[in-house]
Amino acid sequence: MLTLHRVRGVRLVHDGRLDPGHAVVVDGARLAAIGPYEELWAAYGERARVREWDGVLTPGRQETEGAALLEAAYHPDPREADELGGEPITGEALAALEMTETRWGASARRGLQRLLATGTTALTGPFTRPAVRTAVQRSGLVELPAGGPRALTVGGPAHFAVFADDGSCLATVLAGRLVHRRR
């Protein structure tokens, strides 16, 4: 299905130049077009679902401490909030918890949801815990080596985020799927 994402502007790299009035068209898991909204509407509008966001669309954030966030911290289940609180647990407090692979996997999934809500579309690994590695692979987040900026390109994967003026994330899209939307 074609989706036309109308935004205030597009940055081809996360902190790059802003192209006001631009939009993107997603076809399945790929970017089909990037350009001025009016041109994309003329070419795709009759066939595309239109999503409108009051923000700037970028490739999203790359979390360079992905392995540390997911393998060296426990993200408590909401049912444990009374006992453990809601913030990630590290250090001695983490060492005191009985951590099975199942518990690591559930923790990683909760940690990944937090990252998606911040507009993260890529993580730096490697992930060594099997349950964490599986959670990352299933999430759709891209695992990257440390490196330079990622860019939005026609024909490339539809991994991006939309950010409001205050820097908060309005939406995160992975492989063309809307995986986070601010309510």
Coordinates of N, CA, C and O in Angstrom, one line a residue:
M1 N 0.8 -1.2 0.0 CA 0.0 0.0 0.0 C 0.9 1.2 0.0 O 1.9 1.3 0.7
L2 N 0.5 2.2 -0.8 CA 1.2 3.5 -0.8 C 0.8 4.4 0.3 O -0.4 4.5 0.5
T3 N 1.7 5.0 0.9 CA 1.4 6.0 2.0 C 2.2 7.3 1.7 O 3.4 7.2 1.5
L4 N 1.5 8.4 1.6 CA 2.2 9.7 1.5 C 2.2 10.4 2.8 O 1.2 10.6 3.4
H5 N 3.5 10.6 3.3 CA 3.6 11.3 4.6 C 3.9 12.8 4.3 O 4.9 13.2 3.8
R6 N 2.9 13.6 4.7 CA 2.9 15.0 4.5 C 3.4 15.6 5.9 O 2.9 15.4 6.9
V7 N 4.5 16.4 5.8 CA 5.2 17.0 6.9 C 5.5 18.4 6.6 O 5.4 18.9 5.5
R8 N 6.0 19.1 7.6 CA 6.5 20.5 7.4 C 7.8 20.5 6.6 O 8.0 21.5 5.9
G9 N 8.5 19.5 6.6 CA 9.8 19.4 5.9 C 10.5 18.1 6.1 O 10.1 17.3 7.0
V10 N 11.5 17.9 5.2 CA 12.2 16.6 5.3 C 13.7 16.9 5.4 O 14.2 17.9 4.7
R11 N 14.4 16.2 6.2 CA 15.9 16.2 6.3 C 16.3 14.9 5.8 O 16.0 13.8 6.4
L12 N 17.2 14.8 4.8 CA 17.7 13.5 4.2 C 18.6 12.8 5.2 O 18.7 11.6 5.2
V13 N 19.3 13.6 6.0 CA 20.1 13.1 7.1 C 19.6 13.7 8.4 O 19.0 14.8 8.4
H14 N 19.8 13.1 9.5 CA 19.1 13.5 10.8 C 19.3 15.0 11.1 O 18.4 15.7 11.4
D15 N 20.5 15.5 11.0 CA 20.8 16.9 11.4 C 21.1 17.7 10.1 O 21.7 18.7 10.2
G16 N 20.7 17.2 8.9 CA 21.0 17.9 7.7 C 20.1 19.1 7.4 O 19.3 19.5 8.2
R17 N 20.2 19.5 6.1 CA 19.5 20.7 5.7 C 18.0 20.3 5.6 O 17.6 19.3 5.2
L18 N 17.2 21.3 6.0 CA 15.7 21.1 5.9 C 15.2 21.5 4.6 O 15.5 22.6 4.0
D19 N 14.4 20.6 4.0 CA 13.7 20.9 2.7 C 12.2 21.2 3.1 O 11.4 20.2 3.2
P20 N 11.8 22.4 3.3 CA 10.5 22.7 3.7 C 9.5 22.3 2.6 O 9.8 22.4 1.4
G21 N 8.3 21.9 3.0 CA 7.3 21.5 2.0 C 7.5 20.2 1.4 O 6.6 19.7 0.5
H22 N 8.5 19.5 1.7 CA 8.8 18.2 1.1 C 8.0 17.1 1.9 O 7.6 17.3 3.0
A23 N 7.8 15.9 1.2 CA 7.1 14.8 1.8 C 7.8 13.5 1.3 O 8.7 13.6 0.5
V24 N 7.3 12.4 1.8 CA 7.8 11.1 1.3 C 6.7 10.2 1.0 O 5.6 10.3 1.6
V25 N 6.9 9.3 0.0 CA 5.9 8.3 -0.3 C 6.6 6.9 0.0 O 7.7 6.7 -0.4
V26 N 5.8 6.1 0.7 CA 6.3 4.8 1.1 C 5.5 3.8 0.3 O 4.2 3.8 0.3
D27 N 6.2 2.8 -0.3 CA 5.5 1.7 -1.0 C 6.0 0.4 -0.3 O 7.2 0.0 -0.5
G28 N 5.2 -0.2 0.5 CA 5.6 -1.4 1.3 C 6.7 -1.0 2.3 O 6.5 -0.1 3.1
A29 N 7.9 -1.6 2.2 CA 9.0 -1.3 3.1 C 10.0 -0.3 2.6 O 11.0 -0.1 3.2
R30 N 9.7 0.3 1.4 CA 10.7 1.1 0.7 C 10.2 2.5 0.5 O 9.0 2.8 0.4
L31 N 11.1 3.5 0.4 CA 10.8 4.8 0.0 C 10.6 4.9 -1.5 O 11.6 4.6 -2.3
A32 N 9.4 5.3 -2.0 CA 9.2 5.3 -3.4 C 9.5 6.7 -4.0 O 9.8 6.8 -5.2
A33 N 9.4 7.7 -3.2 CA 9.6 9.1 -3.7 C 9.9 10.0 -2.5 O 9.3 9.8 -1.4
I34 N 10.7 11.1 -2.8 CA 10.9 12.1 -1.8 C 10.9 13.4 -2.7 O 11.6 13.5 -3.7
G35 N 10.1 14.4 -2.2 CA 10.1 15.6 -3.0 C 9.0 16.6 -2.5 O 8.4 16.3 -1.5
P36 N 8.8 17.7 -3.2 CA 7.7 18.6 -2.8 C 6.4 17.9 -2.7 O 6.0 17.1 -3.6
Y37 N 5.6 18.2 -1.7 CA 4.4 17.6 -1.5 C 3.4 17.7 -2.7 O 2.8 16.7 -3.1
E38 N 3.3 18.9 -3.3 CA 2.4 19.1 -4.4 C 2.7 18.1 -5.5 O 1.8 17.5 -6.1
E39 N 4.0 17.9 -5.8 CA 4.4 17.0 -6.9 C 4.0 15.6 -6.5 O 3.6 14.8 -7.4
L40 N 4.3 15.2 -5.3 CA 4.0 13.8 -4.9 C 2.5 13.6 -4.8 O 2.1 12.5 -5.2
W41 N 1.8 14.6 -4.4 CA 0.3 14.4 -4.4 C -0.2 14.2 -5.8 O -1.1 13.4 -6.1
A42 N 0.3 15.0 -6.8 CA -0.1 14.9 -8.2 C 0.2 13.5 -8.7 O -0.6 12.9 -9.5
A43 N 1.3 12.9 -8.3 CA 1.7 11.6 -8.9 C 1.1 10.5 -8.1 O 0.9 9.4 -8.7
Y44 N 0.9 10.6 -6.8 CA 0.5 9.4 -6.0 C -0.8 9.6 -5.2 O -1.4 8.7 -4.7
G45 N -1.3 10.9 -5.1 CA -2.4 11.2 -4.2 C -3.6 10.3 -4.4 O -4.3 10.0 -3.4
E46 N -4.1 10.0 -5.6 CA -5.3 9.3 -5.8 C -5.1 7.8 -5.3 O -6.1 7.2 -5.0
R47 N -3.9 7.3 -5.3 CA -3.7 5.9 -4.9 C -3.2 5.7 -3.5 O -3.1 4.6 -3.0
A48 N -2.8 6.8 -2.9 CA -2.1 6.7 -1.6 C -2.9 7.1 -0.4 O -3.8 8.0 -0.5
R49 N -2.7 6.5 0.7 CA -3.2 6.9 2.0 C -2.3 8.1 2.4 O -1.1 8.0 2.2
V50 N -2.9 9.2 2.9 CA -2.1 10.3 3.4 C -2.1 10.4 4.9 O -3.1 10.4 5.5
R51 N -0.9 10.5 5.4 CA -0.7 10.8 6.9 C -0.1 12.1 7.0 O 0.9 12.4 6.3
E52 N -0.7 13.0 7.8 CA -0.2 14.3 8.0 C 0.4 14.4 9.4 O -0.2 14.1 10.4
W53 N 1.6 15.0 9.5 CA 2.3 15.2 10.8 C 2.8 16.6 10.8 O 3.3 17.2 9.9
D54 N 2.7 17.2 12.0 CA 3.1 18.6 12.2 C 4.5 18.6 12.7 O 4.8 18.9 13.9
G55 N 5.4 18.1 11.9 CA 6.8 18.0 12.3 C 7.8 17.8 11.1 O 7.4 18.0 9.9
V56 N 9.0 17.5 11.4 CA 10.0 17.3 10.4 C 10.4 15.8 10.3 O 10.7 15.2 11.4
L57 N 10.4 15.3 9.1 CA 10.7 13.9 8.9 C 12.2 13.7 8.7 O 12.8 14.5 7.9
T58 N 12.9 12.8 9.4 CA 14.3 12.5 9.3 C 14.5 11.0 9.3 O 13.6 10.2 9.5
P59 N 15.8 10.5 9.0 CA 16.1 9.1 9.1 C 15.9 8.6 10.6 O 16.0 7.4 10.8
G60 N 15.7 9.4 11.5 CA 15.5 9.0 12.9 C 16.9 9.0 13.6 O 17.9 9.3 13.0
R61 N 16.8 8.7 14.9 CA 18.0 8.7 15.7 C 18.7 7.3 15.7 O 18.1 6.3 15.5
Q62 N 20.0 7.4 15.8 CA 20.8 6.2 16.0 C 21.3 6.1 17.4 O 22.0 7.0 17.9
E63 N 20.9 5.1 18.1 CA 21.3 4.9 19.5 C 22.6 4.2 19.6 O 22.7 3.0 19.2
T64 N 23.7 5.0 19.9 CA 25.0 4.4 19.9 C 25.3 3.5 21.1 O 26.3 2.9 21.1
E65 N 24.5 3.6 22.1 CA 24.7 2.8 23.3 C 23.6 1.7 23.4 O 23.2 1.3 24.5
G66 N 23.2 1.2 22.3 CA 22.1 0.2 22.2 C 22.4 -1.0 23.0 O 21.5 -1.5 23.8
A67 N 23.6 -1.6 22.9 CA 23.9 -2.8 23.7 C 23.9 -2.6 25.2 O 23.3 -3.3 25.9
A68 N 24.4 -1.4 25.6 CA 24.5 -1.1 27.0 C 23.0 -0.9 27.5 O 22.7 -1.3 28.6
L69 N 22.2 -0.2 26.8 CA 20.8 0.1 27.2 C 20.0 -1.2 27.4 O 19.2 -1.3 28.2
L70 N 20.3 -2.2 26.5 CA 19.4 -3.4 26.5 C 20.1 -4.6 27.2 O 19.3 -5.5 27.7
E71 N 21.4 -4.6 27.3 CA 22.1 -5.8 27.9 C 22.6 -5.5 29.3 O 23.0 -6.4 30.0
A72 N 22.7 -4.3 29.7 CA 23.3 -3.9 31.0 C 22.3 -3.2 31.9 O 22.6 -2.6 32.9
A73 N 21.0 -3.2 31.4 CA 20.0 -2.6 32.2 C 18.7 -3.4 32.1 O 18.4 -4.0 31.1
Y74 N 18.0 -3.5 33.2 CA 16.7 -4.2 33.3 C 15.6 -3.1 33.2 O 15.6 -2.2 34.0
H75 N 14.7 -3.3 32.3 CA 13.5 -2.4 32.1 C 12.4 -3.1 32.8 O 11.8 -4.1 32.3
P76 N 12.0 -2.6 34.0 CA 11.0 -3.3 34.8 C 9.6 -3.4 34.1 O 9.2 -2.5 33.4
D77 N 9.0 -4.5 34.3 CA 7.6 -4.7 33.9 C 6.7 -3.8 34.7 O 7.0 -3.5 35.9
P78 N 5.7 -3.2 34.1 CA 4.8 -2.3 34.9 C 4.2 -2.9 36.1 O 3.9 -2.2 37.1
R79 N 4.0 -4.2 36.1 CA 3.5 -5.0 37.3 C 4.5 -5.0 38.4 O 4.2 -5.3 39.5
E80 N 5.8 -4.6 38.1 CA 6.8 -4.6 39.2 C 7.1 -3.2 39.6 O 8.0 -3.0 40.4
A81 N 6.3 -2.2 39.2 CA 6.6 -0.8 39.5 C 6.6 -0.5 41.0 O 7.4 0.3 41.4
D82 N 5.7 -1.1 41.7 CA 5.6 -0.8 43.1 C 6.9 -1.3 43.8 O 7.4 -0.6 44.7
E83 N 7.5 -2.4 43.4 CA 8.7 -3.0 44.0 C 10.0 -2.4 43.4 O 10.9 -2.0 44.2
L84 N 10.0 -2.2 42.1 CA 11.3 -1.9 41.4 C 11.3 -0.4 40.9 O 12.3 0.0 40.4
G85 N 10.1 0.2 40.8 CA 10.1 1.5 40.1 C 9.9 1.3 38.6 O 9.8 0.2 38.1
G86 N 9.9 2.4 37.9 CA 9.7 2.4 36.5 C 10.9 2.7 35.6 O 10.9 2.5 34.4
E87 N 12.0 3.0 36.2 CA 13.2 3.4 35.5 C 14.2 2.2 35.3 O 14.1 1.2 36.2
P88 N 15.0 2.1 34.3 CA 15.9 1.0 34.1 C 16.8 0.8 35.3 O 17.2 1.8 36.0
I89 N 17.1 -0.5 35.6 CA 17.9 -0.8 36.8 C 19.3 -1.3 36.3 O 19.3 -2.2 35.3
T90 N 20.3 -0.8 36.9 CA 21.7 -1.2 36.5 C 22.5 -1.5 37.7 O 22.0 -1.4 38.8
G91 N 23.8 -1.8 37.5 CA 24.7 -2.0 38.6 C 24.4 -3.0 39.6 O 23.9 -4.1 39.3
E92 N 24.6 -2.7 40.9 CA 24.4 -3.7 42.0 C 22.9 -4.1 42.1 O 22.6 -5.2 42.4
A93 N 22.0 -3.1 41.8 CA 20.6 -3.5 41.9 C 20.2 -4.5 40.8 O 19.4 -5.5 41.1
L94 N 20.8 -4.4 39.7 CA 20.6 -5.4 38.6 C 21.2 -6.7 39.0 O 20.6 -7.8 38.8
A95 N 22.4 -6.7 39.6 CA 23.1 -8.0 40.0 C 22.2 -8.7 41.0 O 22.3 -10.0 41.1
A96 N 21.4 -8.0 41.8 CA 20.6 -8.7 42.8 C 19.3 -9.3 42.3 O 18.7 -10.1 42.9
L97 N 19.0 -9.0 41.0 CA 17.8 -9.6 40.4 C 18.1 -11.0 39.8 O 19.2 -11.2 39.3
E98 N 17.2 -11.9 39.8 CA 17.3 -13.2 39.1 C 17.0 -13.0 37.7 O 15.8 -12.9 37.3
M99 N 18.0 -13.0 36.8 CA 17.8 -12.7 35.4 C 17.9 -13.9 34.6 O 19.0 -14.4 34.4
T100 N 16.7 -14.4 34.1 CA 16.7 -15.5 33.1 C 16.7 -15.0 31.7 O 16.5 -13.8 31.5
E101 N 17.0 -15.8 30.7 CA 16.9 -15.3 29.3 C 15.5 -14.8 29.0 O 15.4 -13.8 28.3
T102 N 14.5 -15.4 29.5 CA 13.1 -14.9 29.3 C 12.9 -13.5 29.8 O 12.4 -12.7 29.2
R103 N 13.4 -13.3 31.0 CA 13.3 -12.0 31.6 C 14.1 -11.0 30.9 O 13.7 -9.8 30.7
W104 N 15.3 -11.3 30.4 CA 16.1 -10.4 29.5 C 15.4 -10.1 28.3 O 15.4 -8.9 27.8
G105 N 14.7 -11.0 27.6 CA 14.0 -10.8 26.4 C 12.8 -9.8 26.6 O 12.6 -8.9 25.9
A106 N 12.1 -10.0 27.7 CA 11.0 -9.1 28.0 C 11.5 -7.7 28.4 O 10.9 -6.7 27.9
S107 N 12.6 -7.6 29.1 CA 13.2 -6.3 29.4 C 13.6 -5.6 28.1 O 13.4 -4.4 28.0
A108 N 14.2 -6.4 27.2 CA 14.7 -5.8 25.9 C 13.5 -5.2 25.1 O 13.6 -4.1 24.6
R109 N 12.4 -6.0 25.1 CA 11.2 -5.5 24.4 C 10.7 -4.2 25.0 O 10.3 -3.3 24.2
R110 N 10.7 -4.1 26.3 CA 10.2 -2.8 26.9 C 11.2 -1.7 26.6 O 10.8 -0.6 26.4
G111 N 12.5 -2.0 26.7 CA 13.5 -1.0 26.4 C 13.4 -0.5 24.9 O 13.5 0.7 24.6
L112 N 13.1 -1.4 24.0 CA 13.0 -1.1 22.6 C 11.8 -0.2 22.4 O 11.8 0.8 21.6
Q113 N 10.7 -0.4 23.1 CA 9.5 0.4 23.0 C 9.8 1.9 23.4 O 9.4 2.8 22.8
R114 N 10.6 2.0 24.5 CA 11.1 3.3 24.9 C 11.9 4.0 23.8 O 11.7 5.2 23.6
L115 N 12.8 3.3 23.2 CA 13.6 3.8 22.1 C 12.7 4.2 20.9 O 13.0 5.3 20.3
L116 N 11.8 3.4 20.5 CA 10.9 3.8 19.4 C 10.1 5.1 19.7 O 9.9 5.9 18.8
A117 N 9.8 5.3 20.9 CA 9.0 6.5 21.3 C 9.9 7.7 21.2 O 9.4 8.8 21.3
T118 N 11.2 7.6 21.1 CA 12.1 8.7 21.0 C 12.5 9.0 19.6 O 13.4 9.8 19.3
G119 N 12.0 8.2 18.6 CA 12.4 8.3 17.2 C 13.6 7.6 16.8 O 14.2 7.8 15.8
T120 N 14.0 6.6 17.6 CA 15.2 5.8 17.3 C 14.8 4.8 16.2 O 13.8 4.1 16.4
T121 N 15.6 4.7 15.2 CA 15.4 3.8 14.1 C 16.6 2.9 13.9 O 16.5 1.9 13.0
A122 N 17.7 3.1 14.6 CA 18.8 2.2 14.4 C 19.6 2.2 15.8 O 19.6 3.1 16.6
L123 N 20.2 1.0 16.0 CA 21.0 0.7 17.2 C 22.4 0.3 16.8 O 22.6 -0.4 15.8
T124 N 23.3 0.6 17.7 CA 24.7 0.1 17.5 C 24.8 -1.2 18.4 O 24.5 -1.1 19.6
G125 N 25.2 -2.3 17.9 CA 25.4 -3.5 18.6 C 26.9 -3.7 18.9 O 27.6 -2.7 19.0
P126 N 27.4 -4.9 19.0 CA 26.6 -6.1 18.8 C 25.9 -6.5 20.1 O 26.2 -6.1 21.2
F127 N 24.9 -7.3 19.9 CA 24.1 -7.8 21.0 C 24.5 -9.3 21.2 O 24.4 -10.1 20.3
T128 N 24.9 -9.6 22.5 CA 25.5 -10.9 22.7 C 24.5 -11.8 23.5 O 24.6 -13.0 23.4
R129 N 23.5 -11.3 24.2 CA 22.5 -12.1 24.9 C 21.5 -12.6 23.9 O 20.9 -11.8 23.2
P130 N 21.3 -13.9 23.7 CA 20.4 -14.4 22.7 C 19.0 -13.8 22.8 O 18.5 -13.4 21.7
A131 N 18.4 -13.7 23.9 CA 17.1 -13.1 24.0 C 17.0 -11.7 23.6 O 16.0 -11.2 23.0
V132 N 18.1 -10.9 23.9 CA 18.1 -9.5 23.5 C 18.3 -9.4 22.0 O 17.6 -8.6 21.4
R133 N 19.2 -10.2 21.5 CA 19.5 -10.2 20.0 C 18.2 -10.5 19.3 O 17.8 -9.8 18.3
T134 N 17.4 -11.5 19.7 CA 16.2 -11.9 19.1 C 15.2 -10.7 19.2 O 14.5 -10.4 18.2
A135 N 15.1 -10.1 20.4 CA 14.1 -9.0 20.5 C 14.5 -7.8 19.6 O 13.6 -7.2 18.9
V136 N 15.7 -7.5 19.4 CA 16.2 -6.5 18.5 C 15.8 -6.9 17.0 O 15.3 -6.0 16.3
Q137 N 16.1 -8.1 16.7 CA 15.8 -8.5 15.3 C 14.3 -8.5 15.0 O 13.9 -8.0 13.9
R138 N 13.5 -8.9 15.9 CA 12.1 -8.9 15.7 C 11.5 -7.5 15.8 O 10.4 -7.2 15.2
S139 N 12.1 -6.5 16.4 CA 11.6 -5.2 16.5 C 11.6 -4.4 15.2 O 10.8 -3.5 15.0
G140 N 12.4 -4.8 14.3 CA 12.6 -4.0 13.0 C 13.6 -2.9 13.1 O 13.9 -2.3 12.0
L141 N 14.1 -2.6 14.3 CA 15.2 -1.6 14.3 C 16.4 -2.1 13.6 O 16.7 -3.3 13.6
V142 N 17.1 -1.2 13.0 CA 18.3 -1.6 12.2 C 19.5 -1.7 13.2 O 19.7 -0.7 13.9
E143 N 20.2 -2.7 13.1 CA 21.5 -2.8 13.9 C 22.6 -2.4 13.0 O 22.8 -3.0 12.0
L144 N 23.3 -1.4 13.4 CA 24.4 -0.8 12.7 C 25.7 -0.8 13.4 O 25.7 -0.7 14.7
P145 N 26.8 -0.9 12.7 CA 28.1 -0.6 13.4 C 28.2 0.9 13.6 O 27.5 1.6 13.0
A146 N 29.0 1.3 14.5 CA 29.2 2.8 14.7 C 29.7 3.4 13.4 O 30.5 2.8 12.7
G147 N 29.2 4.5 13.1 CA 29.6 5.1 11.8 C 28.9 6.4 11.5 O 28.3 7.0 12.4
G148 N 29.0 6.8 10.3 CA 28.5 8.1 9.8 C 26.9 8.1 9.8 O 26.2 7.2 10.1
P149 N 26.4 9.2 9.3 CA 25.0 9.4 9.2 C 24.3 8.5 8.2 O 24.9 8.2 7.2
R150 N 23.1 8.1 8.5 CA 22.3 7.4 7.5 C 21.5 8.4 6.8 O 21.1 9.5 7.3
A151 N 21.1 8.1 5.6 CA 20.3 9.0 4.7 C 19.1 8.4 4.2 O 19.0 7.2 3.9
L152 N 18.0 9.2 4.0 CA 16.8 8.8 3.3 C 17.1 8.8 1.8 O 17.6 9.8 1.3
T153 N 16.8 7.7 1.1 CA 17.1 7.7 -0.4 C 15.9 7.0 -1.0 O 15.3 6.0 -0.5
V154 N 15.5 7.4 -2.2 CA 14.5 6.7 -3.0 C 15.0 5.3 -3.3 O 16.1 5.1 -3.7
G155 N 14.1 4.3 -3.0 CA 14.5 2.9 -3.2 C 15.0 2.3 -1.9 O 15.1 1.1 -1.8
G156 N 15.5 3.2 -1.0 CA 16.0 2.7 0.3 C 14.9 2.3 1.3 O 13.7 2.5 1.0
P157 N 15.3 1.7 2.4 CA 14.3 1.3 3.4 C 13.6 2.4 4.0 O 14.1 3.5 4.2
A158 N 12.3 2.2 4.2 CA 11.4 3.3 4.8 C 11.6 3.2 6.3 O 10.7 2.7 7.0
H159 N 12.7 3.6 6.8 CA 13.0 3.8 8.3 C 13.1 5.3 8.5 O 14.1 5.9 8.0
F160 N 12.2 5.9 9.3 CA 12.3 7.3 9.6 C 11.5 7.6 10.8 O 10.7 6.8 11.3
A161 N 11.6 8.9 11.3 CA 10.9 9.4 12.4 C 10.5 10.8 12.1 O 11.1 11.5 11.2
V162 N 9.4 11.3 12.7 CA 8.9 12.6 12.6 C 9.0 13.3 13.9 O 8.5 12.7 14.9
F163 N 9.7 14.5 14.0 CA 9.9 15.2 15.2 C 9.2 16.5 15.3 O 9.2 17.2 14.3
A164 N 8.6 16.8 16.4 CA 8.0 18.1 16.7 C 9.1 19.2 16.9 O 10.3 18.9 17.1
D165 N 8.7 20.4 16.9 CA 9.6 21.5 17.2 C 10.4 21.4 18.5 O 11.5 21.8 18.6
D166 N 9.7 20.8 19.5 CA 10.4 20.7 20.8 C 11.3 19.4 20.8 O 11.9 19.1 21.9
G167 N 11.5 18.7 19.7 CA 12.4 17.6 19.7 C 11.7 16.3 20.0 O 12.3 15.2 19.9
S168 N 10.5 16.3 20.5 CA 9.8 15.1 20.8 C 9.4 14.3 19.5 O 9.2 14.9 18.5
C169 N 9.2 13.0 19.7 CA 8.9 12.2 18.5 C 7.4 12.1 18.3 O 6.7 11.7 19.3
L170 N 6.9 12.4 17.1 CA 5.5 12.3 16.8 C 5.2 10.9 16.2 O 4.1 10.4 16.5
A171 N 6.2 10.3 15.5 CA 5.9 9.0 14.8 C 7.3 8.4 14.5 O 8.2 9.1 14.2
T172 N 7.3 7.1 14.6 CA 8.5 6.3 14.1 C 8.0 5.2 13.2 O 7.0 4.5 13.5
V173 N 8.6 5.1 12.0 CA 8.3 4.1 11.0 C 9.5 3.2 10.7 O 10.6 3.7 10.5
L174 N 9.3 1.9 10.7 CA 10.3 1.0 10.4 C 9.8 0.1 9.3 O 8.7 -0.5 9.4
A175 N 10.5 0.0 8.3 CA 10.2 -0.8 7.1 C 8.8 -0.5 6.6 O 8.0 -1.4 6.3
G176 N 8.4 0.8 6.6 CA 7.1 1.2 6.2 C 6.0 1.0 7.2 O 4.9 1.5 6.9
R177 N 6.2 0.4 8.3 CA 5.2 0.2 9.3 C 5.3 1.3 10.4 O 6.4 1.6 10.9
L178 N 4.1 1.9 10.7 CA 4.1 2.9 11.8 C 4.1 2.1 13.1 O 3.2 1.4 13.5
V179 N 5.3 2.2 13.8 CA 5.5 1.4 15.1 C 5.3 2.3 16.3 O 5.3 1.7 17.4
H180 N 5.3 3.6 16.2 CA 5.1 4.5 17.3 C 4.4 5.7 16.8 O 4.7 6.3 15.7
R181 N 3.3 6.2 17.5 CA 2.6 7.4 17.2 C 2.3 8.0 18.5 O 1.7 7.4 19.4
R182 N 2.7 9.3 18.7 CA 2.4 10.0 19.9 C 0.9 10.3 19.9 O 0.3 10.7 19.0
R183 N 0.3 10.0 21.0 CA -1.2 10.2 21.1 C -1.5 11.6 21.6 O -0.9 12.3 22.2

